[in-house]
């Protein structure tokens, strides 16, 4: 797998790959890894790499064969590169049109700042007809131990619980992770949430993305994920900026969304 290194004068670094335009690593100025990448992640052509920041397009979740889309499986083009930022692009091809019959252009700019990682995702409809898409930045954040992790900032928000199939309301000031968590919080991506990850605390916010998804498979479901080692589920929480409901783009129209992840505390 081709890897591209990014570095910031502060000492922060990141590693990205054109495979899925995926972030694989983000390290703070003192060298602490903030992103989870499975040691069993498959990286052969066409694979979905488990961990990092997969780009989900044109379908978030939903039924196979398009479940979680194809953008994460394909090699993107490197459009521009600076020491601390990189932009990848992906356009429709005969391969993508076989799976999803639309003309599109995606771009993802990944920018390393002194204490933050900023991702800007753009979708353009290059066809003559409108199309609908759903999408996500499926960010795997590293936690020291899942049983001690907590996510703050979602109290009083309604969510669709994909683990139970029901809608529910978050009553707790801090969400904890005991077993599977698979929740879509609609119209919540612009909230400032904080992940208490152990030694580090990360703040997340989205611009343009409507929805926020929180996922950890828990022990039981993790055992069915062949690209996750035993106990691997204890080391991450996915906090995703998402377009979970279909968004329509007219011909030549564009949409863009940003996910900003800020390191707030690092001991
Ligand atoms: O974003 C949450 C989710 O859709 C979960 O339902 C869960 O299945 C997860 O993503 C991982 O999906 P993947 O296809 O990467 O195994």
XYZ file of N, CA and C and ligand atoms in Angstrom:
817
model
N 0.845 -1.181 0.000
C 0.000 0.000 0.000
C 0.888 1.241 0.000
N 0.569 2.177 -0.918
C 1.351 3.415 -0.946
C 0.958 4.290 0.245
N 1.947 4.798 0.947
C 1.664 5.655 2.106
C 2.304 7.008 1.905
N 1.592 8.057 2.256
C 2.105 9.417 2.135
C 2.169 10.002 3.542
N 3.346 10.587 3.871
C 3.534 11.150 5.213
C 3.221 12.636 5.194
N 2.499 13.109 6.183
C 2.279 14.540 6.362
C 2.948 14.953 7.674
N 3.475 16.182 7.697
C 4.046 16.651 8.957
C 3.769 18.132 9.131
N 3.657 18.524 10.385
C 3.374 19.915 10.735
C 4.549 20.426 11.583
N 4.892 21.725 11.467
C 6.016 22.250 12.256
C 5.864 22.000 13.766
N 4.645 21.820 14.246
C 4.425 21.545 15.677
C 4.993 20.194 16.095
N 5.231 19.315 15.123
C 5.675 17.952 15.434
C 4.598 16.924 15.148
N 3.353 17.378 14.917
C 2.253 16.450 14.603
C 2.519 15.817 13.224
N 2.097 14.555 13.079
C 2.280 13.854 11.805
C 1.003 13.085 11.446
N 0.898 12.731 10.189
C -0.210 11.884 9.738
C 0.284 11.023 8.592
N -0.431 9.923 8.357
C -0.101 9.029 7.256
C -1.391 8.750 6.503
N -1.345 8.886 5.193
C -2.555 8.681 4.380
C -2.195 7.785 3.193
N -3.215 7.191 2.611
C -2.983 6.357 1.436
C -4.001 6.687 0.348
N -3.595 6.622 -0.921
C -4.572 6.821 -2.002
C -5.641 5.725 -2.031
N -5.377 4.586 -1.381
C -6.378 3.517 -1.296
C -7.536 4.028 -0.423
N -8.619 4.440 -1.072
C -9.760 4.978 -0.341
C -9.562 6.410 0.143
N -8.442 7.050 -0.232
C -8.097 8.391 0.299
C -8.152 8.355 1.821
N -7.606 7.281 2.360
C -7.833 6.983 3.771
C -6.693 7.478 4.672
N -7.082 8.158 5.745
C -6.113 8.483 6.798
C -5.832 7.189 7.551
N -4.549 6.890 7.794
C -4.188 5.656 8.508
C -3.656 5.947 9.903
N -3.096 7.156 10.050
C -2.476 7.500 11.331
C -2.510 9.015 11.509
N -2.678 9.431 12.743
C -2.529 10.846 13.100
C -1.888 10.862 14.482
N -0.702 11.464 14.554
C 0.010 11.492 15.833
C 0.149 12.927 16.311
N -0.056 13.114 17.604
C 0.057 14.443 18.203
C 1.521 14.890 18.176
N 1.745 16.153 18.537
C 3.108 16.708 18.546
C 4.043 15.915 19.461
N 3.473 15.258 20.492
C 4.346 14.454 21.376
C 4.374 12.985 20.947
N 3.825 12.687 19.778
C 3.964 11.345 19.213
C 2.900 10.350 19.634
N 1.801 10.813 20.241
C 0.751 9.883 20.649
C -0.175 9.582 19.477
N -0.410 8.299 19.182
C -1.313 7.902 18.087
C -2.761 8.153 18.507
N -3.516 8.828 17.653
C -4.891 9.210 17.985
C -5.925 8.458 17.158
N -5.469 7.716 16.164
C -6.361 7.002 15.246
C -6.129 5.502 15.421
N -7.203 4.721 15.301
C -7.042 3.267 15.389
C -6.974 2.663 13.995
N -5.957 1.848 13.766
C -5.855 1.061 12.530
C -5.667 -0.391 12.943
N -6.536 -1.270 12.471
C -6.431 -2.665 12.873
C -5.137 -3.277 12.347
N -4.413 -4.019 13.203
C -3.208 -4.707 12.715
C -3.556 -5.796 11.700
N -4.827 -6.194 11.637
C -5.246 -7.208 10.656
C -5.940 -6.571 9.442
N -5.861 -5.243 9.317
C -6.532 -4.566 8.199
C -6.056 -5.148 6.877
N -7.000 -5.433 6.004
C -6.645 -5.938 4.668
C -6.312 -4.743 3.793
N -5.231 -4.851 3.011
C -4.887 -3.701 2.184
C -4.650 -4.102 0.722
N -5.159 -5.278 0.342
C -5.007 -5.684 -1.060
C -5.972 -4.858 -1.919
N -5.720 -4.758 -3.251
C -6.595 -3.944 -4.088
C -8.062 -4.342 -3.911
N -8.900 -3.338 -3.734
C -10.336 -3.605 -3.598
C -10.796 -3.803 -2.164
N -9.847 -3.942 -1.234
C -10.237 -4.197 0.164
C -10.779 -2.924 0.815
N -11.573 -3.124 1.878
C -11.960 -2.016 2.753
C -11.027 -2.097 3.955
N -10.229 -1.065 4.144
C -9.223 -1.082 5.224
C -9.922 -0.832 6.561
N -9.752 -1.755 7.513
C -10.419 -1.626 8.824
C -9.634 -0.654 9.711
N -10.217 0.500 9.937
C -9.573 1.502 10.790
C -9.201 2.735 9.990
N -8.555 3.680 10.657
C -8.236 4.938 9.992
C -9.503 5.773 9.801
N -9.577 6.446 8.653
C -10.794 7.220 8.352
C -11.302 6.823 6.969
N -12.091 5.743 6.883
C -12.660 5.342 5.595
C -13.678 6.372 5.102
N -13.678 6.581 3.780
C -14.673 7.469 3.154
C -15.795 6.595 2.606
N -17.006 6.841 3.098
C -18.169 6.042 2.692
C -18.957 6.835 1.655
N -19.100 6.290 0.468
C -19.853 6.929 -0.620
C -20.062 5.878 -1.702
N -21.178 5.818 -2.406
C -22.344 6.699 -2.382
C -23.469 6.200 -1.464
N -23.183 5.151 -0.654
C -24.253 4.633 0.212
C -23.713 4.376 1.606
N -24.290 5.063 2.591
C -23.939 4.793 3.978
C -24.831 3.661 4.485
N -24.219 2.602 5.015
C -24.993 1.471 5.542
C -25.832 0.852 4.441
N -27.063 0.489 4.798
C -27.987 -0.064 3.807
C -27.598 -1.462 3.376
N -28.380 -1.993 2.409
C -28.169 -3.385 2.023
C -26.983 -3.560 1.063
N -26.397 -4.766 1.037
C -25.426 -5.089 0.011
C -26.135 -5.083 -1.349
N -25.501 -4.984 -2.474
C -24.047 -5.004 -2.604
C -23.400 -3.634 -2.439
N -24.205 -2.583 -2.259
C -23.598 -1.249 -2.214
C -23.357 -0.788 -0.771
N -23.584 -1.675 0.198
C -23.432 -1.281 1.603
C -22.077 -0.597 1.852
N -22.135 0.612 2.384
C -20.951 1.442 2.648
C -20.172 1.820 1.390
N -20.795 1.622 0.229
C -20.259 2.187 -1.007
C -18.975 1.551 -1.510
N -18.385 2.234 -2.511
C -17.158 1.715 -3.121
C -15.981 2.672 -2.993
N -16.213 3.906 -2.517
C -15.120 4.895 -2.487
C -13.956 4.405 -1.626
N -14.256 3.650 -0.558
C -13.178 3.199 0.329
C -12.355 2.060 -0.272
N -12.900 1.442 -1.319
C -12.204 0.289 -1.921
C -11.292 0.681 -3.086
N -11.461 1.909 -3.591
C -10.792 2.275 -4.845
C -9.562 3.146 -4.604
N -8.680 3.165 -5.604
C -7.484 4.016 -5.522
C -7.858 5.396 -6.055
N -7.681 6.413 -5.232
C -7.984 7.791 -5.610
C -6.735 8.425 -6.246
N -6.978 9.496 -6.999
C -5.859 10.228 -7.612
C -5.331 11.268 -6.646
N -4.010 11.420 -6.624
C -3.411 12.464 -5.798
C -3.507 13.776 -6.573
N -4.309 14.734 -6.110
C -4.528 15.975 -6.871
C -3.547 17.058 -6.447
N -3.193 17.122 -5.156
C -2.186 18.094 -4.722
C -1.609 17.648 -3.390
N -0.388 18.089 -3.148
C 0.291 17.656 -1.919
C 1.195 18.759 -1.391
N 1.096 19.043 -0.111
C 1.986 19.965 0.591
C 2.516 19.194 1.795
N 3.503 19.728 2.520
C 4.011 18.954 3.666
C 2.916 18.593 4.677
N 1.933 19.503 4.850
C 0.924 19.251 5.889
C -0.484 19.039 5.339
N -0.622 18.868 4.040
C -1.971 18.589 3.515
C -1.902 17.867 2.181
N -2.998 17.197 1.881
C -3.051 16.430 0.649
C -4.507 16.414 0.179
N -4.686 16.434 -1.144
C -6.041 16.339 -1.695
C -6.096 15.182 -2.676
N -7.096 14.329 -2.483
C -7.328 13.203 -3.387
C -8.627 13.432 -4.143
N -8.697 12.863 -5.342
C -9.930 12.946 -6.132
C -10.302 11.571 -6.676
N -11.610 11.393 -6.846
C -12.110 10.151 -7.445
C -13.281 10.498 -8.356
N -13.203 10.035 -9.609
C -14.311 10.276 -10.549
C -14.909 8.940 -10.952
N -16.110 9.011 -11.504
C -16.763 7.782 -11.950
C -15.947 7.133 -13.065
N -16.080 5.836 -13.161
C -15.369 5.047 -14.163
C -16.340 3.953 -14.608
N -15.922 3.155 -15.588
C -16.831 2.083 -16.016
C -17.109 1.152 -14.832
N -16.087 0.977 -13.963
C -16.252 0.107 -12.785
C -17.312 0.671 -11.817
N -17.238 1.984 -11.543
C -18.212 2.548 -10.583
C -19.604 2.612 -11.215
N -19.656 2.906 -12.539
C -20.979 3.034 -13.191
C -21.711 1.695 -13.252
N -20.939 0.596 -13.233
C -21.593 -0.728 -13.181
C -22.326 -0.909 -11.861
N -21.764 -0.299 -10.801
C -22.355 -0.489 -9.468
C -23.342 0.607 -9.108
N -23.135 1.800 -9.740
C -23.961 2.969 -9.403
C -23.934 3.869 -10.640
N -25.046 3.976 -11.363
C -25.004 4.519 -12.731
C -25.014 6.047 -12.803
N -24.043 6.688 -12.138
C -24.039 8.156 -12.123
C -22.627 8.691 -12.358
N -22.581 9.925 -12.917
C -21.296 10.598 -13.145
C -21.036 11.536 -11.977
N -19.865 11.358 -11.321
C -19.579 12.158 -10.121
C -18.092 12.489 -10.058
N -17.789 13.464 -9.240
C -16.390 13.704 -8.872
C -16.339 13.972 -7.374
N -15.463 13.228 -6.684
C -15.276 13.418 -5.246
C -13.922 14.054 -5.005
N -13.818 14.860 -3.977
C -12.487 15.249 -3.526
C -12.459 15.207 -2.007
N -11.300 14.860 -1.493
C -11.093 14.852 -0.041
C -9.790 15.565 0.247
N -9.906 16.673 0.992
C -8.688 17.368 1.430
C -8.427 16.998 2.890
N -7.221 16.540 3.155
C -6.830 16.150 4.513
C -5.760 17.134 4.957
N -6.038 17.832 6.034
C -5.121 18.896 6.447
C -4.723 18.702 7.897
N -3.405 18.732 8.116
C -2.866 18.573 9.460
C -2.607 19.959 10.027
N -3.167 20.247 11.207
C -2.920 21.528 11.873
C -2.159 21.211 13.161
N -1.791 22.246 13.937
C -0.914 21.964 15.084
C -1.565 20.966 16.056
N -2.871 21.145 16.322
C -3.520 20.236 17.271
C -4.797 19.636 16.687
N -4.953 19.691 15.365
C -6.203 19.212 14.757
C -5.945 18.494 13.442
N -6.948 17.735 13.070
C -6.979 17.123 11.749
C -8.293 17.563 11.111
N -8.187 18.100 9.879
C -9.379 18.647 9.224
C -9.574 17.899 7.909
N -10.784 17.390 7.725
C -11.091 16.694 6.469
C -12.251 17.393 5.792
N -12.047 17.738 4.524
C -13.128 18.369 3.762
C -13.463 17.479 2.566
N -14.714 17.053 2.538
C -15.170 16.088 1.528
C -16.163 16.787 0.597
N -15.926 16.688 -0.716
C -16.824 17.330 -1.688
C -17.348 16.296 -2.668
N -18.611 16.455 -3.021
C -19.264 15.587 -4.002
C -19.836 16.477 -5.091
N -19.500 16.165 -6.343
C -20.075 16.923 -7.452
C -20.821 15.983 -8.389
N -22.007 16.403 -8.799
C -22.759 15.650 -9.804
C -22.304 16.121 -11.186
N -21.602 15.269 -11.908
C -21.108 15.635 -13.247
C -22.017 15.119 -14.353
N -23.152 14.534 -13.959
C -24.063 13.984 -14.967
C -25.134 14.987 -15.358
N -26.041 14.570 -16.230
C -27.109 15.472 -16.666
C -28.378 15.294 -15.824
N -28.447 14.178 -15.098
C -29.635 13.920 -14.259
C -29.273 14.088 -12.784
N -30.271 14.409 -11.946
C -29.985 14.469 -10.503
C -29.636 13.072 -9.958
N -28.900 13.034 -8.855
C -28.739 11.751 -8.154
C -28.831 11.983 -6.646
N -29.058 10.884 -5.927
C -29.092 10.935 -4.465
C -27.923 10.114 -3.922
N -27.332 10.591 -2.832
C -26.265 9.811 -2.205
C -26.401 9.896 -0.682
N -25.769 8.961 0.001
C -25.489 9.087 1.429
C -23.992 8.858 1.581
N -23.436 9.283 2.713
C -21.965 9.272 2.829
C -21.559 9.387 4.293
N -20.275 9.128 4.543
C -19.745 9.353 5.900
C -18.229 9.372 5.884
N -17.670 10.060 6.856
C -16.258 9.892 7.207
C -16.290 9.027 8.469
N -15.871 7.774 8.297
C -16.105 6.710 9.291
C -14.920 6.642 10.272
N -14.701 7.751 10.974
C -13.475 7.980 11.755
C -13.294 7.039 12.957
N -12.214 6.249 12.930
C -11.893 5.339 14.050
C -10.931 6.069 14.985
N -11.419 6.476 16.158
C -10.572 7.183 17.113
C -10.041 6.212 18.148
N -8.747 6.318 18.424
C -8.122 5.386 19.369
C -8.504 5.734 20.811
N -8.901 4.730 21.575
C -9.141 4.935 23.016
C -8.242 3.976 23.788
N -7.893 4.347 25.009
C -6.991 3.489 25.789
C -7.685 2.194 26.194
N -8.972 2.285 26.561
C -9.754 1.097 26.956
C -11.223 1.464 26.821
N -11.964 0.690 26.038
C -13.356 1.052 25.716
C -14.210 1.224 26.973
N -13.924 0.408 28.007
C -14.767 0.481 29.217
C -14.562 1.792 29.989
N -13.483 2.500 29.696
C -13.260 3.791 30.366
C -13.573 4.972 29.454
N -13.894 4.708 28.187
C -14.127 5.806 27.240
C -15.520 6.398 27.462
N -15.675 7.656 27.128
C -16.982 8.314 27.235
C -17.087 9.371 26.156
N -18.319 9.581 25.681
C -18.552 10.605 24.664
C -19.526 11.615 25.251
N -19.098 12.860 25.272
C -19.931 13.920 25.857
C -20.517 14.801 24.776
N -21.689 15.391 25.059
C -22.222 16.415 24.161
C -23.489 15.999 23.448
N -24.004 14.793 23.742
C -25.190 14.308 23.026
C -26.404 14.148 23.939
N -26.285 14.642 25.167
C -27.402 14.531 26.113
C -28.634 15.266 25.555
N -29.797 14.589 25.641
C -31.038 15.215 25.183
C -31.271 15.081 23.685
N -30.395 14.373 22.980
C -30.551 14.216 21.530
C -31.203 12.871 21.213
N -32.050 12.883 20.186
C -32.692 11.633 19.744
C -31.760 10.909 18.772
N -31.828 9.587 18.806
C -31.022 8.815 17.859
C -31.769 7.581 17.385
N -31.380 7.124 16.221
C -31.852 5.848 15.690
C -30.848 4.810 16.152
N -31.323 3.825 16.894
C -30.420 2.813 17.431
C -30.396 1.614 16.494
N -29.322 1.477 15.731
C -29.253 0.376 14.773
C -28.928 -0.952 15.460
N -28.528 -0.897 16.741
C -28.290 -2.149 17.473
C -29.628 -2.768 17.884
N -30.665 -1.919 18.176
C -31.962 -2.451 18.608
C -33.059 -2.238 17.562
N -32.834 -1.313 16.637
C -33.853 -0.999 15.634
C -34.828 0.077 16.102
N -34.645 0.604 17.313
C -35.588 1.602 17.852
C -34.994 3.000 17.873
N -35.925 3.977 17.992
C -35.491 5.349 18.243
C -35.417 5.549 19.735
N -34.482 6.334 20.191
C -34.365 6.560 21.632
C -33.784 7.944 21.870
N -33.723 8.318 23.140
C -33.180 9.632 23.504
C -32.012 9.420 24.461
N -30.975 10.196 24.268
C -29.814 10.103 25.133
C -30.061 10.923 26.391
N -30.052 10.269 27.575
C -30.315 11.005 28.816
C -29.041 11.305 29.593
N -27.999 10.547 29.269
C -26.797 10.654 30.094
C -25.888 11.786 29.615
N -25.270 12.469 30.569
C -24.318 13.516 30.176
C -23.130 12.932 29.404
N -22.801 11.660 29.689
C -21.691 11.032 28.973
C -22.110 9.632 28.528
N -21.961 9.349 27.241
C -22.290 8.026 26.725
C -21.137 7.077 27.042
N -21.502 5.884 27.515
C -20.481 4.864 27.818
C -20.646 3.703 26.854
N -19.665 2.843 26.802
C -19.668 1.777 25.801
C -19.619 0.409 26.491
N -20.825 -0.114 26.755
C -20.920 -1.460 27.336
C -21.667 -2.285 26.303
N -20.981 -3.048 25.519
C -21.629 -3.800 24.437
C -21.734 -2.943 23.186
N -22.459 -3.491 22.184
C -22.509 -2.796 20.891
C -23.206 -1.438 20.984
N -22.607 -0.455 20.347
C -23.242 0.861 20.187
C -23.252 1.145 18.694
N -24.426 1.418 18.132
C -24.533 1.709 16.697
C -25.684 2.712 16.535
N -25.359 3.994 16.628
C -26.395 5.031 16.705
C -26.216 6.099 15.639
N -27.339 6.514 15.073
C -27.333 7.648 14.147
C -28.069 8.795 14.839
N -27.365 9.861 15.122
C -27.967 11.079 15.673
C -28.226 12.018 14.504
N -29.511 12.214 14.173
C -29.833 13.078 13.032
C -29.646 14.546 13.411
N -29.174 15.314 12.458
C -28.978 16.768 12.625
C -28.138 17.090 13.858
N -27.105 16.306 14.069
C -26.272 16.510 15.258
C -24.792 16.685 14.929
N -24.440 16.642 13.634
C -23.011 16.666 13.299
C -22.352 17.991 13.655
N -23.147 19.064 13.720
C -22.516 20.366 14.004
C -22.302 20.583 15.507
N -22.800 19.648 16.339
C -22.566 19.782 17.779
C -21.079 19.591 18.066
N -20.631 20.189 19.151
C -19.248 19.944 19.566
C -19.294 18.782 20.560
N -18.787 17.627 20.170
C -18.769 16.489 21.095
C -17.331 16.229 21.517
N -17.192 15.617 22.680
C -15.831 15.315 23.173
C -15.721 13.834 23.492
N -14.683 13.235 22.973
C -14.409 11.840 23.282
C -13.316 11.788 24.346
N -13.680 11.277 25.509
C -12.692 11.083 26.577
C -12.090 9.708 26.324
N -10.882 9.729 25.789
C -10.301 8.497 25.252
C -9.290 7.862 26.198
N -9.092 8.459 27.363
C -8.068 7.969 28.290
C -7.076 9.094 28.485
N -5.854 8.883 28.029
C -4.844 9.931 28.180
C -5.168 11.150 27.320
N -5.915 10.942 26.243
C -6.249 12.089 25.390
C -7.754 12.334 25.362
N -8.117 13.591 25.118
C -9.509 13.976 24.897
C -9.565 14.655 23.548
N -10.513 14.225 22.715
C -10.630 14.817 21.386
C -11.985 15.482 21.230
N -11.984 16.653 20.630
C -13.225 17.358 20.326
C -13.526 17.179 18.851
N -14.792 16.931 18.544
C -15.163 16.732 17.136
C -16.330 17.635 16.776
N -16.268 18.162 15.571
C -17.418 18.900 15.074
C -17.461 18.793 13.557
N -18.675 18.956 13.022
C -18.844 18.866 11.579
C -19.463 20.143 11.036
N -19.144 20.451 9.796
C -19.775 21.577 9.101
C -20.299 21.012 7.786
N -21.576 21.226 7.513
C -22.131 20.727 6.247
C -22.699 19.330 6.369
N -22.026 18.453 7.110
C -22.582 17.117 7.365
C -23.782 17.274 8.291
N -24.929 16.665 7.988
C -26.059 16.800 8.908
C -25.980 15.879 10.132
N -25.473 14.673 9.962
C -25.697 13.636 10.980
C -24.394 13.168 11.634
N -24.564 12.558 12.809
C -23.425 12.047 13.560
C -23.691 10.575 13.868
N -22.711 9.736 13.635
C -22.876 8.300 13.897
C -21.836 7.890 14.931
N -22.260 7.068 15.883
C -21.338 6.554 16.892
C -21.403 5.036 16.838
N -20.245 4.413 16.710
C -20.225 2.947 16.561
C -19.052 2.318 17.300
N -19.387 1.262 18.030
C -18.385 0.302 18.488
C -19.084 -1.053 18.470
N -18.452 -2.091 17.920
C -19.177 -3.363 17.752
C -19.414 -4.121 19.049
N -18.667 -3.803 20.101
C -18.775 -4.608 21.315
C -18.125 -5.973 21.086
N -17.969 -6.731 22.167
C -17.187 -7.978 22.101
C -17.795 -9.015 21.149
N -19.127 -9.195 21.262
C -19.780 -10.279 20.517
C -19.708 -10.066 19.002
N -20.141 -8.880 18.546
C -20.143 -8.623 17.101
C -18.713 -8.497 16.562
N -17.797 -8.034 17.420
C -16.410 -7.876 16.973
C -15.810 -9.238 16.609
N -16.281 -10.294 17.288
C -15.747 -11.631 17.017
C -16.044 -12.070 15.583
N -17.048 -11.450 14.941
C -17.366 -11.799 13.544
C -16.594 -10.958 12.525
N -15.813 -10.001 13.004
C -15.051 -9.154 12.074
C -13.654 -9.749 11.930
N -13.409 -10.398 10.794
C -12.165 -11.161 10.656
C -10.925 -10.271 10.568
N -11.140 -8.990 10.275
C -9.982 -8.094 10.153
C -9.766 -7.269 11.423
N -10.316 -7.762 12.533
C -10.112 -7.114 13.828
C -9.525 -8.174 14.767
N -8.404 -7.881 15.445
C -7.843 -8.911 16.335
C -8.698 -9.078 17.588
N -8.458 -10.153 18.313
C -9.190 -10.373 19.553
C -8.945 -9.177 20.480
N -10.000 -8.621 21.010
C -9.852 -7.473 21.915
C -9.669 -6.143 21.191
N -9.610 -6.172 19.863
C -9.382 -4.940 19.091
C -10.487 -3.909 19.287
N -11.705 -4.407 19.519
C -12.854 -3.497 19.704
C -12.672 -2.594 20.927
N -11.804 -2.991 21.841
C -11.589 -2.200 23.069
C -10.752 -0.954 22.815
N -10.206 -0.876 21.580
C -9.229 0.193 21.327
C -9.748 1.335 20.461
N -11.042 1.329 20.122
C -11.521 2.442 19.289
C -12.988 2.756 19.553
N -13.347 3.973 19.170
C -14.753 4.385 19.039
C -14.831 5.117 17.705
N -15.808 4.765 16.879
C -16.011 5.517 15.641
C -16.980 6.664 15.928
N -16.543 7.869 15.635
C -17.413 9.054 15.701
C -17.407 9.628 14.291
N -18.544 9.475 13.613
C -18.576 9.692 12.163
C -19.421 10.902 11.790
N -18.888 11.698 10.885
C -19.671 12.784 10.282
C -20.375 12.159 9.080
N -21.703 12.280 9.037
C -22.430 11.488 8.032
C -23.545 12.268 7.343
N -23.867 11.799 6.156
C -25.102 12.178 5.459
C -25.897 10.874 5.454
N -26.669 10.660 6.521
C -27.285 9.344 6.703
C -28.589 9.189 5.935
N -29.224 10.328 5.585
C -30.453 10.273 4.768
C -30.117 10.774 3.375
N -30.781 10.227 2.333
C -30.418 10.569 0.960
C -30.429 12.082 0.710
N -29.346 12.542 0.086
C -29.199 13.960 -0.258
C -29.190 14.032 -1.770
N -29.975 14.978 -2.302
C -30.116 15.034 -3.760
C -29.258 16.149 -4.345
N -28.557 15.826 -5.423
C -27.732 16.819 -6.125
C -28.212 16.921 -7.563
N -28.504 18.131 -7.987
C -28.858 18.375 -9.390
C -27.598 18.281 -10.251
N -27.821 18.222 -11.568
C -26.702 18.214 -12.512
C -25.768 19.400 -12.250
N -24.467 19.133 -12.171
C -23.415 20.144 -11.976
C -23.435 20.786 -10.584
N -24.295 20.297 -9.704
C -24.339 20.856 -8.347
C -23.317 20.129 -7.456
N -22.838 20.847 -6.421
C -21.865 20.245 -5.498
C -22.346 20.345 -4.062
N -21.839 19.445 -3.252
C -22.083 19.466 -1.796
C -20.723 19.298 -1.120
N -20.538 19.940 0.033
C -19.299 19.657 0.762
C -19.539 19.638 2.265
N -18.718 18.897 2.962
C -18.816 18.778 4.422
C -17.425 18.640 5.023
N -17.303 19.139 6.258
C -16.000 19.136 6.954
C -16.140 18.370 8.269
N -15.145 17.573 8.590
C -15.029 17.039 9.957
C -13.721 17.558 10.542
N -13.836 18.191 11.705
C -12.660 18.728 12.383
C -12.486 17.964 13.693
N -11.295 17.402 13.866
C -11.007 16.648 15.091
C -9.878 17.380 15.799
N -10.154 17.778 17.014
C -9.167 18.583 17.723
C -8.701 17.858 18.974
N -7.396 17.820 19.143
C -6.850 17.232 20.360
C -6.965 18.282 21.466
N -7.763 17.973 22.499
C -8.021 18.992 23.527
C -7.123 18.790 24.749
N -6.781 17.527 24.984
C -5.934 17.241 26.131
C -5.101 16.010 25.813
N -3.855 16.054 26.149
C -2.954 14.963 25.810
C -1.921 14.842 26.913
N -2.067 13.830 27.771
C -1.074 13.740 28.860
C -0.157 12.569 28.621
O -21.155 3.324 10.856
C -21.631 2.286 11.616
C -21.703 1.050 10.758
O -22.548 1.271 9.681
C -22.145 -0.131 11.631
O -23.479 -0.509 11.391
C -21.116 -1.207 11.389
O -21.501 -2.270 10.682
C -19.942 -0.418 10.867
O -20.409 0.730 10.242
C -18.816 -1.094 10.125
O -19.130 -1.434 8.824
P -18.050 -2.189 7.930
O -18.697 -2.347 6.599
O -16.832 -1.300 7.848
O -17.744 -3.471 8.626
